[in-house]
Amino acid sequence: MTVKMIAVDMDGTFLNSQQEYDREKFSSLYQQMKQQNVRFVVASGNQYYQLKSFFPEIETELSFVAENGAYVVSEGQEVFTGEIDPEVVQEVLTILANFEQGHIILCGKNSAYVAEDEPTSFIEHVSKYYHRLKKVPSLFEVKEDTLFKFALSFPVEQVAEVLEQLNDALGDKVIPVSSGHGDVDLIIPGVHKAHGLMKLQELWGIQNHEIAAFGDSGNDLEMLKHAGFSYVMSNGQPNVKVAAKEIILSNDENGVLVKIEELLGQ
């Protein structure tokens, strides 16, 4: 058994439908991971400040590949920060103005930003995922931050079509990936979850075949292909199931923790 790093996506994977996890079971498994020198990495499209709130007792011991790899923090120390060229940010915002059904969050190192004319219901919903969220008169005016991701929200039934249109419209300026539930992230080319894991591997001297990765959505694909042991949840997207080596129990059946227990016991 050669797993030295366990990397988990959060929404739809590690977290159940109530945005929770079995804290007691995880705590016991985490102690085993520490004893076996296995690194536990949270790899999510979500904001670092939100992700660490799930692990209040151990956040300074963990590593986070946040914002789909654009912001990597290990044991409280910044390891990597991506940046979208400010001119590209302006170009992308101009293109997005044509997508009337969509809502936009502009994600930066210090905060995420949302236009103040967005519906209150949307702002309340996304504040669960962005613990640092600022309302601004216009996203075009956000200049004082390192910006590394756009998070878009569309009606679920439009996502496939929107992804296609965005791919055509954006070229290779930013890459659209689906992150589940009608959400689409625009990420820096080449900066994805697998890239974030590589940054941590360099720190720790861990090989690809020593990684176990868990995911459910399009933004997990690179990470699942990168890892020697790759697991997709039974509730995962069909195209993601094809990419993983094994389909496991759903996020509402403790799928990740059941598999981690098995991996640690081998």
Short mmCIF file of N, CA and C in Angstrom, two decimals, residues 52-150:
data_model
loop_
_atom_site.label_atom_id
_atom_site.label_comp_id
_atom_site.label_asym_id
_atom_site.label_seq_id
_atom_site.Cartn_x
_atom_site.Cartn_y
_atom_site.Cartn_z
N LYS A 52 -11.50 26.06 4.81
CA LYS A 52 -10.86 25.81 6.10
C LYS A 52 -11.87 25.84 7.26
N SER A 53 -13.03 26.47 7.02
CA SER A 53 -14.04 26.52 8.09
C SER A 53 -14.61 25.14 8.41
N PHE A 54 -14.44 24.16 7.50
CA PHE A 54 -14.93 22.80 7.76
C PHE A 54 -14.01 22.03 8.71
N PHE A 55 -12.81 22.54 8.92
CA PHE A 55 -11.82 21.81 9.73
C PHE A 55 -11.22 22.74 10.79
N PRO A 56 -12.06 23.31 11.65
CA PRO A 56 -11.57 24.37 12.56
C PRO A 56 -10.42 23.93 13.46
N GLU A 57 -10.42 22.67 13.89
CA GLU A 57 -9.37 22.24 14.84
C GLU A 57 -8.03 21.99 14.16
N ILE A 58 -8.06 21.64 12.86
CA ILE A 58 -6.81 21.20 12.21
C ILE A 58 -6.47 21.99 10.96
N GLU A 59 -7.16 23.13 10.73
CA GLU A 59 -6.94 23.86 9.47
C GLU A 59 -5.49 24.23 9.24
N THR A 60 -4.74 24.48 10.32
CA THR A 60 -3.33 24.88 10.14
C THR A 60 -2.43 23.68 9.87
N GLU A 61 -2.96 22.46 9.99
CA GLU A 61 -2.17 21.27 9.68
C GLU A 61 -2.41 20.80 8.25
N LEU A 62 -3.53 21.24 7.66
CA LEU A 62 -3.95 20.70 6.37
C LEU A 62 -3.42 21.52 5.20
N SER A 63 -3.57 20.93 4.02
CA SER A 63 -3.23 21.64 2.78
C SER A 63 -4.49 21.80 1.95
N PHE A 64 -4.62 22.96 1.31
CA PHE A 64 -5.81 23.29 0.53
C PHE A 64 -5.43 23.67 -0.89
N VAL A 65 -5.98 22.93 -1.85
CA VAL A 65 -5.90 23.33 -3.25
C VAL A 65 -7.26 23.98 -3.53
N ALA A 66 -7.33 25.29 -3.30
CA ALA A 66 -8.60 26.01 -3.37
C ALA A 66 -8.79 26.63 -4.75
N GLU A 67 -10.02 27.07 -5.02
CA GLU A 67 -10.31 27.79 -6.28
C GLU A 67 -9.85 27.00 -7.51
N ASN A 68 -10.08 25.67 -7.46
CA ASN A 68 -9.67 24.79 -8.57
C ASN A 68 -8.18 24.85 -8.87
N GLY A 69 -7.38 25.08 -7.85
CA GLY A 69 -5.93 25.06 -8.05
C GLY A 69 -5.29 26.43 -8.16
N ALA A 70 -6.11 27.48 -8.19
CA ALA A 70 -5.53 28.82 -8.36
C ALA A 70 -4.90 29.35 -7.08
N TYR A 71 -5.29 28.77 -5.92
CA TYR A 71 -4.73 29.23 -4.65
C TYR A 71 -4.42 28.01 -3.79
N VAL A 72 -3.14 27.77 -3.56
CA VAL A 72 -2.71 26.60 -2.80
C VAL A 72 -2.06 27.06 -1.50
N VAL A 73 -2.60 26.56 -0.38
CA VAL A 73 -2.11 26.93 0.95
C VAL A 73 -1.81 25.64 1.71
N SER A 74 -0.63 25.54 2.29
CA SER A 74 -0.28 24.36 3.06
C SER A 74 0.15 24.78 4.46
N GLU A 75 -0.53 24.21 5.45
CA GLU A 75 -0.23 24.51 6.87
C GLU A 75 -0.16 26.02 7.11
N GLY A 76 -1.14 26.72 6.52
CA GLY A 76 -1.24 28.17 6.73
C GLY A 76 -0.31 29.00 5.87
N GLN A 77 0.56 28.36 5.09
CA GLN A 77 1.51 29.09 4.25
C GLN A 77 1.09 29.03 2.78
N GLU A 78 1.17 30.17 2.12
CA GLU A 78 0.84 30.23 0.70
C GLU A 78 1.92 29.50 -0.11
N VAL A 79 1.47 28.58 -0.96
CA VAL A 79 2.39 27.80 -1.79
C VAL A 79 2.35 28.29 -3.24
N PHE A 80 1.15 28.63 -3.72
CA PHE A 80 0.99 29.06 -5.11
C PHE A 80 -0.24 29.95 -5.24
N THR A 81 -0.09 31.02 -6.01
CA THR A 81 -1.23 31.88 -6.35
C THR A 81 -1.20 32.15 -7.85
N GLY A 82 -2.26 31.77 -8.53
CA GLY A 82 -2.36 32.06 -9.96
C GLY A 82 -2.85 33.49 -10.17
N GLU A 83 -2.74 33.96 -11.40
CA GLU A 83 -3.29 35.29 -11.70
C GLU A 83 -3.73 35.36 -13.16
N ILE A 84 -4.94 35.89 -13.34
CA ILE A 84 -5.41 36.17 -14.70
C ILE A 84 -4.98 37.59 -15.03
N ASP A 85 -4.39 37.77 -16.18
CA ASP A 85 -3.95 39.10 -16.62
C ASP A 85 -5.12 40.08 -16.53
N PRO A 86 -4.92 41.25 -15.90
CA PRO A 86 -6.01 42.21 -15.73
C PRO A 86 -6.73 42.57 -17.04
N GLU A 87 -5.98 42.62 -18.14
CA GLU A 87 -6.63 42.91 -19.43
C GLU A 87 -7.57 41.79 -19.85
N VAL A 88 -7.15 40.55 -19.56
CA VAL A 88 -8.00 39.39 -19.88
C VAL A 88 -9.26 39.42 -19.02
N VAL A 89 -9.11 39.82 -17.76
CA VAL A 89 -10.28 39.94 -16.88
C VAL A 89 -11.31 40.87 -17.52
N GLN A 90 -10.86 42.01 -18.01
CA GLN A 90 -11.76 42.98 -18.64
C GLN A 90 -12.41 42.39 -19.90
N GLU A 91 -11.60 41.69 -20.71
CA GLU A 91 -12.13 41.08 -21.94
C GLU A 91 -13.20 40.04 -21.62
N VAL A 92 -12.92 39.20 -20.62
CA VAL A 92 -13.86 38.13 -20.26
C VAL A 92 -15.16 38.73 -19.72
N LEU A 93 -15.05 39.75 -18.90
CA LEU A 93 -16.27 40.41 -18.37
C LEU A 93 -17.11 40.97 -19.52
N THR A 94 -16.45 41.50 -20.53
CA THR A 94 -17.17 42.04 -21.69
C THR A 94 -17.91 40.92 -22.42
N ILE A 95 -17.24 39.78 -22.60
CA ILE A 95 -17.87 38.63 -23.26
C ILE A 95 -19.05 38.11 -22.42
N LEU A 96 -18.84 38.05 -21.10
CA LEU A 96 -19.89 37.50 -20.23
C LEU A 96 -21.14 38.37 -20.20
N ALA A 97 -20.97 39.63 -20.50
CA ALA A 97 -22.13 40.54 -20.51
C ALA A 97 -23.20 40.06 -21.51
N ASN A 98 -22.80 39.25 -22.50
CA ASN A 98 -23.75 38.74 -23.49
C ASN A 98 -24.57 37.54 -22.98
N PHE A 99 -24.17 36.97 -21.86
CA PHE A 99 -24.88 35.81 -21.32
C PHE A 99 -25.88 36.29 -20.27
N GLU A 100 -27.08 36.60 -20.71
CA GLU A 100 -28.02 37.29 -19.82
C GLU A 100 -28.50 36.44 -18.65
N GLN A 101 -28.54 35.12 -18.84
CA GLN A 101 -29.07 34.25 -17.78
C GLN A 101 -28.07 34.02 -16.64
N GLY A 102 -26.83 34.38 -16.87
CA GLY A 102 -25.78 33.99 -15.93
C GLY A 102 -25.56 34.99 -14.81
N HIS A 103 -25.06 34.46 -13.69
CA HIS A 103 -24.59 35.31 -12.57
C HIS A 103 -23.08 35.13 -12.49
N ILE A 104 -22.39 36.20 -12.11
CA ILE A 104 -20.92 36.16 -12.11
C ILE A 104 -20.35 36.49 -10.74
N ILE A 105 -19.39 35.67 -10.31
CA ILE A 105 -18.57 36.00 -9.15
C ILE A 105 -17.13 36.07 -9.64
N LEU A 106 -16.46 37.14 -9.30
CA LEU A 106 -15.05 37.30 -9.66
C LEU A 106 -14.23 36.94 -8.41
N CYS A 107 -13.33 35.97 -8.55
CA CYS A 107 -12.65 35.42 -7.38
C CYS A 107 -11.20 35.89 -7.31
N GLY A 108 -10.84 36.42 -6.16
CA GLY A 108 -9.47 36.89 -5.95
C GLY A 108 -8.89 36.34 -4.66
N LYS A 109 -7.62 36.63 -4.46
CA LYS A 109 -6.90 36.11 -3.30
C LYS A 109 -7.48 36.66 -1.99
N ASN A 110 -7.82 37.94 -1.98
CA ASN A 110 -8.30 38.57 -0.74
C ASN A 110 -9.80 38.41 -0.52
N SER A 111 -10.54 38.29 -1.62
CA SER A 111 -12.00 38.23 -1.52
C SER A 111 -12.57 37.76 -2.84
N ALA A 112 -13.86 37.43 -2.81
CA ALA A 112 -14.61 37.26 -4.06
C ALA A 112 -15.50 38.50 -4.20
N TYR A 113 -15.91 38.78 -5.44
CA TYR A 113 -16.64 40.02 -5.70
C TYR A 113 -17.90 39.71 -6.51
N VAL A 114 -18.96 40.45 -6.19
CA VAL A 114 -20.21 40.28 -6.92
C VAL A 114 -20.80 41.67 -7.14
N ALA A 115 -21.44 41.87 -8.30
CA ALA A 115 -22.04 43.18 -8.60
C ALA A 115 -23.23 43.41 -7.69
N GLU A 116 -23.38 44.64 -7.21
CA GLU A 116 -24.45 44.90 -6.23
C GLU A 116 -25.84 44.81 -6.85
N ASP A 117 -25.94 44.76 -8.18
CA ASP A 117 -27.28 44.63 -8.77
C ASP A 117 -27.69 43.16 -8.96
N GLU A 118 -26.86 42.21 -8.50
CA GLU A 118 -27.26 40.80 -8.53
C GLU A 118 -28.42 40.60 -7.53
N PRO A 119 -29.33 39.64 -7.81
CA PRO A 119 -30.45 39.42 -6.89
C PRO A 119 -29.97 39.05 -5.49
N THR A 120 -30.65 39.55 -4.48
CA THR A 120 -30.30 39.25 -3.09
C THR A 120 -30.27 37.75 -2.83
N SER A 121 -31.21 37.02 -3.43
CA SER A 121 -31.27 35.57 -3.20
C SER A 121 -29.99 34.89 -3.68
N PHE A 122 -29.46 35.37 -4.81
CA PHE A 122 -28.21 34.79 -5.34
C PHE A 122 -27.05 35.12 -4.41
N ILE A 123 -26.97 36.35 -3.96
CA ILE A 123 -25.87 36.78 -3.08
C ILE A 123 -25.91 35.99 -1.77
N GLU A 124 -27.12 35.78 -1.23
CA GLU A 124 -27.24 35.01 0.01
C GLU A 124 -26.79 33.57 -0.20
N HIS A 125 -27.18 33.01 -1.34
CA HIS A 125 -26.81 31.61 -1.64
C HIS A 125 -25.29 31.47 -1.75
N VAL A 126 -24.66 32.35 -2.52
CA VAL A 126 -23.22 32.16 -2.76
C VAL A 126 -22.36 32.52 -1.55
N SER A 127 -22.92 33.28 -0.62
CA SER A 127 -22.12 33.63 0.56
C SER A 127 -21.84 32.39 1.43
N LYS A 128 -22.59 31.31 1.20
CA LYS A 128 -22.28 30.04 1.89
C LYS A 128 -20.95 29.49 1.38
N TYR A 129 -20.66 29.76 0.11
CA TYR A 129 -19.46 29.22 -0.52
C TYR A 129 -18.30 30.21 -0.48
N TYR A 130 -18.63 31.49 -0.38
CA TYR A 130 -17.59 32.53 -0.35
C TYR A 130 -17.72 33.28 0.96
N HIS A 131 -16.91 32.89 1.92
CA HIS A 131 -16.99 33.51 3.24
C HIS A 131 -16.45 34.94 3.21
N ARG A 132 -15.65 35.25 2.21
CA ARG A 132 -15.26 36.65 1.96
C ARG A 132 -15.86 37.03 0.61
N LEU A 133 -16.90 37.85 0.66
CA LEU A 133 -17.62 38.25 -0.55
C LEU A 133 -17.93 39.74 -0.44
N LYS A 134 -17.49 40.51 -1.43
CA LYS A 134 -17.75 41.96 -1.41
C LYS A 134 -18.69 42.34 -2.54
N LYS A 135 -19.65 43.18 -2.21
CA LYS A 135 -20.52 43.75 -3.26
C LYS A 135 -19.86 45.00 -3.81
N VAL A 136 -19.80 45.08 -5.13
CA VAL A 136 -19.15 46.25 -5.77
C VAL A 136 -20.10 46.81 -6.83
N PRO A 137 -19.99 48.12 -7.14
CA PRO A 137 -20.87 48.71 -8.15
C PRO A 137 -20.72 48.01 -9.50
N SER A 138 -19.48 47.65 -9.87
CA SER A 138 -19.25 46.97 -11.15
C SER A 138 -18.01 46.10 -11.02
N LEU A 139 -18.08 44.88 -11.58
CA LEU A 139 -16.91 43.99 -11.54
C LEU A 139 -15.75 44.55 -12.36
N PHE A 140 -16.06 45.41 -13.32
CA PHE A 140 -15.00 46.03 -14.14
C PHE A 140 -14.08 46.90 -13.28
N GLU A 141 -14.57 47.33 -12.11
CA GLU A 141 -13.78 48.25 -11.27
C GLU A 141 -12.89 47.54 -10.25
N VAL A 142 -12.97 46.19 -10.19
CA VAL A 142 -12.16 45.46 -9.20
C VAL A 142 -10.72 45.39 -9.70
N LYS A 143 -9.85 46.14 -9.03
CA LYS A 143 -8.46 46.22 -9.52
C LYS A 143 -7.43 45.89 -8.43
N GLU A 144 -7.82 46.00 -7.17
CA GLU A 144 -6.83 45.93 -6.08
C GLU A 144 -6.67 44.52 -5.51
N ASP A 145 -6.69 43.51 -6.34
CA ASP A 145 -6.58 42.14 -5.84
C ASP A 145 -5.94 41.30 -6.93
N THR A 146 -5.39 40.14 -6.54
CA THR A 146 -4.91 39.17 -7.52
C THR A 146 -6.11 38.31 -7.91
N LEU A 147 -6.56 38.42 -9.13
CA LEU A 147 -7.78 37.74 -9.58
C LEU A 147 -7.41 36.46 -10.32
N PHE A 148 -8.07 35.35 -9.92
CA PHE A 148 -7.64 34.08 -10.52
C PHE A 148 -8.76 33.14 -10.96
N LYS A 149 -10.02 33.56 -10.85
CA LYS A 149 -11.09 32.66 -11.28
C LYS A 149 -12.38 33.44 -11.46
N PHE A 150 -13.20 33.02 -12.42
CA PHE A 150 -14.59 33.47 -12.52
C PHE A 150 -15.47 32.28 -12.13
#
